[in-house]
Short mmCIF file of C-alpha atoms in Angstrom, two decimals:
data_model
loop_
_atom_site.label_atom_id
_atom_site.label_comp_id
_atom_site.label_asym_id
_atom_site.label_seq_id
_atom_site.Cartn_x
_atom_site.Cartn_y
_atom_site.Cartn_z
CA UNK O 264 -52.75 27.38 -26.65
CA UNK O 265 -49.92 30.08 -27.21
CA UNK O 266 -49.29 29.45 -23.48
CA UNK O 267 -49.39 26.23 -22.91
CA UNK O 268 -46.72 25.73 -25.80
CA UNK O 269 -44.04 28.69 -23.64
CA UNK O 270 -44.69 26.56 -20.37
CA UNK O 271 -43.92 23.52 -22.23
CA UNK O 272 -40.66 25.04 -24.21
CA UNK O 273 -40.10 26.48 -20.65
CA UNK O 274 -40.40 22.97 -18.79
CA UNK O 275 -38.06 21.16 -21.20
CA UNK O 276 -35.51 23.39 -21.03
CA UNK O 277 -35.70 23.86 -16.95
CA UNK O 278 -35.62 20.11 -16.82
CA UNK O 279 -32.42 19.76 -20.02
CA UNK O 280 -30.51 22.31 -18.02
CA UNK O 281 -31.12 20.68 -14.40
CA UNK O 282 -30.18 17.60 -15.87
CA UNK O 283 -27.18 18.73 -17.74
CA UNK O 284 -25.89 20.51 -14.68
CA UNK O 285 -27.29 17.09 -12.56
CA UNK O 286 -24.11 15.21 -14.70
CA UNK O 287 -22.07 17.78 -14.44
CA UNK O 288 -21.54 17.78 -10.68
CA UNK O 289 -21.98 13.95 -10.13
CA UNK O 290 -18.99 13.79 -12.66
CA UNK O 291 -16.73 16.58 -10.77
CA UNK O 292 -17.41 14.14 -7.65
CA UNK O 293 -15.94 11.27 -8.94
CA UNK O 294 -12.77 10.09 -7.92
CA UNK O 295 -10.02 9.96 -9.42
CA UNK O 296 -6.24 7.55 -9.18
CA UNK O 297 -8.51 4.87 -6.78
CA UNK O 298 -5.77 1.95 -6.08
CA UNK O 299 -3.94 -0.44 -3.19
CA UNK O 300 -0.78 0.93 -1.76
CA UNK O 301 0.55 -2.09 0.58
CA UNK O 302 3.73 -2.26 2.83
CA UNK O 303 4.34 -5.06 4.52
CA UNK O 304 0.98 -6.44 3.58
CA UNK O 305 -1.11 -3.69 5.08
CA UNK O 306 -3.38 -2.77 2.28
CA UNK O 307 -4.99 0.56 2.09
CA UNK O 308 -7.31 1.50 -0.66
CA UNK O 309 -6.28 5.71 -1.28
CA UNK O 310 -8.00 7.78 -4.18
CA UNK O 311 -8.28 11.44 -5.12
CA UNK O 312 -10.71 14.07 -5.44
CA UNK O 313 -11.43 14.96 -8.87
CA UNK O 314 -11.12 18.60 -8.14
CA UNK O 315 -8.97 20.98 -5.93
CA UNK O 316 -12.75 22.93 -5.14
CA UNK O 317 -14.48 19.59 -3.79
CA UNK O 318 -17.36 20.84 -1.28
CA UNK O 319 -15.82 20.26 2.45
CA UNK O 320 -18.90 18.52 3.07
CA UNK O 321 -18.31 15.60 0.39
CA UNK O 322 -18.21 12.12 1.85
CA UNK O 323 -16.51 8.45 0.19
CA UNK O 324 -18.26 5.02 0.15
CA UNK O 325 -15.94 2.31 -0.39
CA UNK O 326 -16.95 -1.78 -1.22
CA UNK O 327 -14.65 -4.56 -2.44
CA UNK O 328 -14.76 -7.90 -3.54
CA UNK O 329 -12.85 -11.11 -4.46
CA UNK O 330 -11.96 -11.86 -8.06
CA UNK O 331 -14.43 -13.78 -9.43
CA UNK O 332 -17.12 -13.07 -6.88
CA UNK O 333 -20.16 -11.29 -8.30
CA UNK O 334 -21.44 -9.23 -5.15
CA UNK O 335 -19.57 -6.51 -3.79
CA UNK O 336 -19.44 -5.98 -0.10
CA UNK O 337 -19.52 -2.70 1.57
CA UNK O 338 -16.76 -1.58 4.07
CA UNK O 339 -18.76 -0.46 7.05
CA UNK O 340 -15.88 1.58 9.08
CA UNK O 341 -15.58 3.85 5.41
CA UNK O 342 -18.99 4.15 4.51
CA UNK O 343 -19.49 7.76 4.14
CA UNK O 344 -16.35 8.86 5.63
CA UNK O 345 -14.50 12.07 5.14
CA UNK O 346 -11.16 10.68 4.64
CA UNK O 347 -9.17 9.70 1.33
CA UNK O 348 -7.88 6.25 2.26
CA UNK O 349 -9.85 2.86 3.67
CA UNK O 350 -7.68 0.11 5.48
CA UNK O 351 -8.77 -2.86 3.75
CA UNK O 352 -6.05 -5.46 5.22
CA UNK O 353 -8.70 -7.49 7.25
CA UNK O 354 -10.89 -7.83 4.23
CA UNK O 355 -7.69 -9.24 1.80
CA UNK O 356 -5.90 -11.34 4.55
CA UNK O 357 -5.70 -13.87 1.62
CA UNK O 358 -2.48 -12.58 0.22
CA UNK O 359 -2.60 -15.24 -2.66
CA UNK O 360 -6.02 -13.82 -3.76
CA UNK O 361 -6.96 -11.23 -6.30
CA UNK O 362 -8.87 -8.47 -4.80
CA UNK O 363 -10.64 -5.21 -5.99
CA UNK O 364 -11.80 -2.15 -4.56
CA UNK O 365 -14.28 0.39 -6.09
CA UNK O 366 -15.14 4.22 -4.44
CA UNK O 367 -17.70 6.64 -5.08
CA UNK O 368 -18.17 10.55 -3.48
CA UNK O 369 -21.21 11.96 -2.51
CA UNK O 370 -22.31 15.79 -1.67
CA UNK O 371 -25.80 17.50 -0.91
CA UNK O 372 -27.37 14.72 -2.32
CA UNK O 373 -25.44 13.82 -5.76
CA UNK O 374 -23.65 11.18 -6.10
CA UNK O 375 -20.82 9.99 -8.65
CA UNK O 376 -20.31 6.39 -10.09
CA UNK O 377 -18.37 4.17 -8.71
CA UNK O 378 -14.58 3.82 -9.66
CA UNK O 379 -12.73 0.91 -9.50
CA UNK O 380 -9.37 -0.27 -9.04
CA UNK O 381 -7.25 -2.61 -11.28
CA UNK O 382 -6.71 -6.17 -10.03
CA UNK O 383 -4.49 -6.25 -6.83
CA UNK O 384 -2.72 -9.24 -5.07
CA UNK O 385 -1.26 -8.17 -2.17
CA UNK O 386 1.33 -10.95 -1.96
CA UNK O 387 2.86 -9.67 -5.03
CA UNK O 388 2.34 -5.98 -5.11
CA UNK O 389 3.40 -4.80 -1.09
CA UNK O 390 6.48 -3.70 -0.87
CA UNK O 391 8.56 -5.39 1.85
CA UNK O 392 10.46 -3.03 4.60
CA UNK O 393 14.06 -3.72 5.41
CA UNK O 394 15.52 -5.72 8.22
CA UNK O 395 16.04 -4.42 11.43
CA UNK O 396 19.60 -4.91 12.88
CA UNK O 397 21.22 -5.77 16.24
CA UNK O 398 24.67 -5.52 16.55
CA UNK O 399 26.91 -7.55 19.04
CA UNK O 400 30.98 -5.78 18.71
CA UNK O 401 33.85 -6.80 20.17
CA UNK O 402 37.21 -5.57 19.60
CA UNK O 403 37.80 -6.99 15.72
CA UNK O 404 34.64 -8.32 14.89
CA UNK O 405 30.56 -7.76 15.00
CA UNK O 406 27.74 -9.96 14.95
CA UNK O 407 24.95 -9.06 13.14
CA UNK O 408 21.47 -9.88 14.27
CA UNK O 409 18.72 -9.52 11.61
CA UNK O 410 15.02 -9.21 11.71
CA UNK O 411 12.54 -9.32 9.10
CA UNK O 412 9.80 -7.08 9.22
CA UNK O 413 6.21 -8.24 10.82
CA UNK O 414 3.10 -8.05 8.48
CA UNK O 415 0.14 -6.62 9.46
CA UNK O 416 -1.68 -9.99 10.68
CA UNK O 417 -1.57 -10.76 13.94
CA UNK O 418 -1.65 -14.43 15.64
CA UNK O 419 -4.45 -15.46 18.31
CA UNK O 420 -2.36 -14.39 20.88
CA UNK O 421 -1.91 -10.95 19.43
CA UNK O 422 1.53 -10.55 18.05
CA UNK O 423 2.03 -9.80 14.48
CA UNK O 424 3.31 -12.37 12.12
CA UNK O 425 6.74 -12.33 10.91
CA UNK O 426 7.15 -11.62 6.77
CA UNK O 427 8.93 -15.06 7.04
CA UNK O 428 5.52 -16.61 6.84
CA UNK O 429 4.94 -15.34 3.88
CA UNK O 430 8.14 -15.37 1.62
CA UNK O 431 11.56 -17.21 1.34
CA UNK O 432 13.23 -14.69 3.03
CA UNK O 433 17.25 -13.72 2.16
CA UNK O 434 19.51 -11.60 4.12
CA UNK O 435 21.98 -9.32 1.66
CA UNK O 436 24.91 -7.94 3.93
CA UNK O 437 27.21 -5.30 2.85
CA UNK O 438 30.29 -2.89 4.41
CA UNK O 439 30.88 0.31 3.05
CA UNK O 440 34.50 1.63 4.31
CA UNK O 441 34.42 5.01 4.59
CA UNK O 442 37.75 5.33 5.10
CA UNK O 443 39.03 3.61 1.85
CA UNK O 444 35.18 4.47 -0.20
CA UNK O 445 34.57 0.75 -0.63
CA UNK O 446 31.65 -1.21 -0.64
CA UNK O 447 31.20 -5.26 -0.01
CA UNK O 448 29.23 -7.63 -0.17
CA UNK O 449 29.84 -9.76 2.85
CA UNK O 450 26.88 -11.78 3.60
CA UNK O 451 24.14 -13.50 1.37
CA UNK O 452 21.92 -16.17 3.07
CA UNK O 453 18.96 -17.48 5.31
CA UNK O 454 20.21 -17.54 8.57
CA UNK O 455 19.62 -14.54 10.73
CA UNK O 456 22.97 -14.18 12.38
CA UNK O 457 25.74 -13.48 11.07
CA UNK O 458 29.78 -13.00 12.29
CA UNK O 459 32.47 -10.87 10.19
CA UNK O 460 35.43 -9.18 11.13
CA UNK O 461 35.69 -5.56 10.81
CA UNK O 462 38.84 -3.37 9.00
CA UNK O 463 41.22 -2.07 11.62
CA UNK O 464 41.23 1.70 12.22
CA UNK O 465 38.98 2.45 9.88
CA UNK O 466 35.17 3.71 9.93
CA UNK O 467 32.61 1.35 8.55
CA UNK O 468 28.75 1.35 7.96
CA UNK O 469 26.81 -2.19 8.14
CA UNK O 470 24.31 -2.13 5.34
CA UNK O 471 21.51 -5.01 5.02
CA UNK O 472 18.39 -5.55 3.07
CA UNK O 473 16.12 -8.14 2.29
CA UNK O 474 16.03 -10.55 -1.41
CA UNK O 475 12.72 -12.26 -2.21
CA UNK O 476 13.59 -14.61 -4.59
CA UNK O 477 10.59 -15.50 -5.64
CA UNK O 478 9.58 -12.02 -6.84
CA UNK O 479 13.01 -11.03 -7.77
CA UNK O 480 12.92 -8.02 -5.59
CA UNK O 481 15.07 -6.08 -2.89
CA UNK O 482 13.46 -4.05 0.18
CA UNK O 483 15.01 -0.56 1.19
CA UNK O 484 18.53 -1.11 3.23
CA UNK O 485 19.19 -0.71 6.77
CA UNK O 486 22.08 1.05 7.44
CA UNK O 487 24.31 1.60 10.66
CA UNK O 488 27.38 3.57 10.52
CA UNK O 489 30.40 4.55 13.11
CA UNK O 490 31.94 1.58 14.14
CA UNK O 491 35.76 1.87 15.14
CA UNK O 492 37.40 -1.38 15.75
CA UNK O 493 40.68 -1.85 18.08
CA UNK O 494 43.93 -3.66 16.47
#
């Protein structure tokens, strides 16, 4: 009797302390600061590791789903992958839609929960790249050629889709004068090209950038210094 009563205390405490340790590495697995970064509409799902000692051999599984759905749906390319990020742009084409993403790690045979993101919409929350500029000089003036950025999405035939199919697009121009440290505004508008004359003798830098109205929000400038211009 005296025995069976040790093996018993033994047994409950073997399976407490398996357990308690069980928890204790599922919880160290699970990751942490799991959200969409998105530039230009490609939307990649990044998270952390928990801990700066996370076994080398610990893998990610990564599923999403529409707002509103019920059913999540597994990403197949990052189903037990290595890596810390999962390109998800395919899977939230929708840009008007409300997506979210969820992650959970796995290593010799323990696995965490799953973690989720907030609610993302990726027409509201990428952040849109500045224009690219060609320039056109002649002896006292410049014309400015602008380009907004492509998305991620491409047509049928391949190419990628302009930004401009997604926003109300408006080009901000400025010219900083080096010469006399001023800045202007010189430009403000929808059209893509754009004519101004340039200050005599004088170095300039062209500086553009991109307005979204409708989100009340400014991209990065583009900026292109050195130009001299004759008298």
């Amino acid at each position: 009797m005296m025995l069976k009563h040790y093996f018993l205390s033994f047994l409950i405490k073997f399976l407490w302390t398996y357990g308690e340790g069980n928890q204790a590495v599922q919880e160290s697995l699970m990751p942490l600061r799991v959200e969409f970064q998105s530039f230009n509409l490609q939307n990649i799902l990044h998270w952390s590791p928990e801990s700066a000692f996370i076994p080398n051999n610990t893998v990610y599984y990564v599923q999403y789903k529409i707002y509103g759905q019920k059913q999540w749906t597994k990403k197949k390319e990052c189903w037990g992958i290595g890596e810390l990020s999962c390109d998800l742009t395919n899977e939230t084409s929708d840009v008007q839609e409300f997506y979210y993403g969820r992650v959970k790690a796995a290593s010799a045979g323990n696995y965490s929960s799953w973690r989720m993101t907030r609610r993302f919409n990726p027409w509201w929350e990428t952040k849109i790249g500045p224009p690219s500029i060609n320039v056109i000089q002649s002896n006292k003036s410049i014309q400015l050629i602008l380009h907004a950025p492509s998305s991620f999405y491409k047509r049928k035939k391949g190419n990628n889709i302009s930004i401009q199919n997604y926003y109300e697009i408006v080009y901000r121009v400025f010219i900083i004068n080096n010469t006399l440290n001023m800045k202007q505004k010189v430009y403000e508008g929808t059209n893509d090209k754009f004519e101004m004359n340039m200050i005599p003798d004088s170095n300039n830098c062209v500086v553009a950038e991109i307005y979204l109205p409708e989100l009340d929000r400014s991209s990065n400038s583009t900026e292109i210094c050195n130009f001299m211009t004759e008298k």
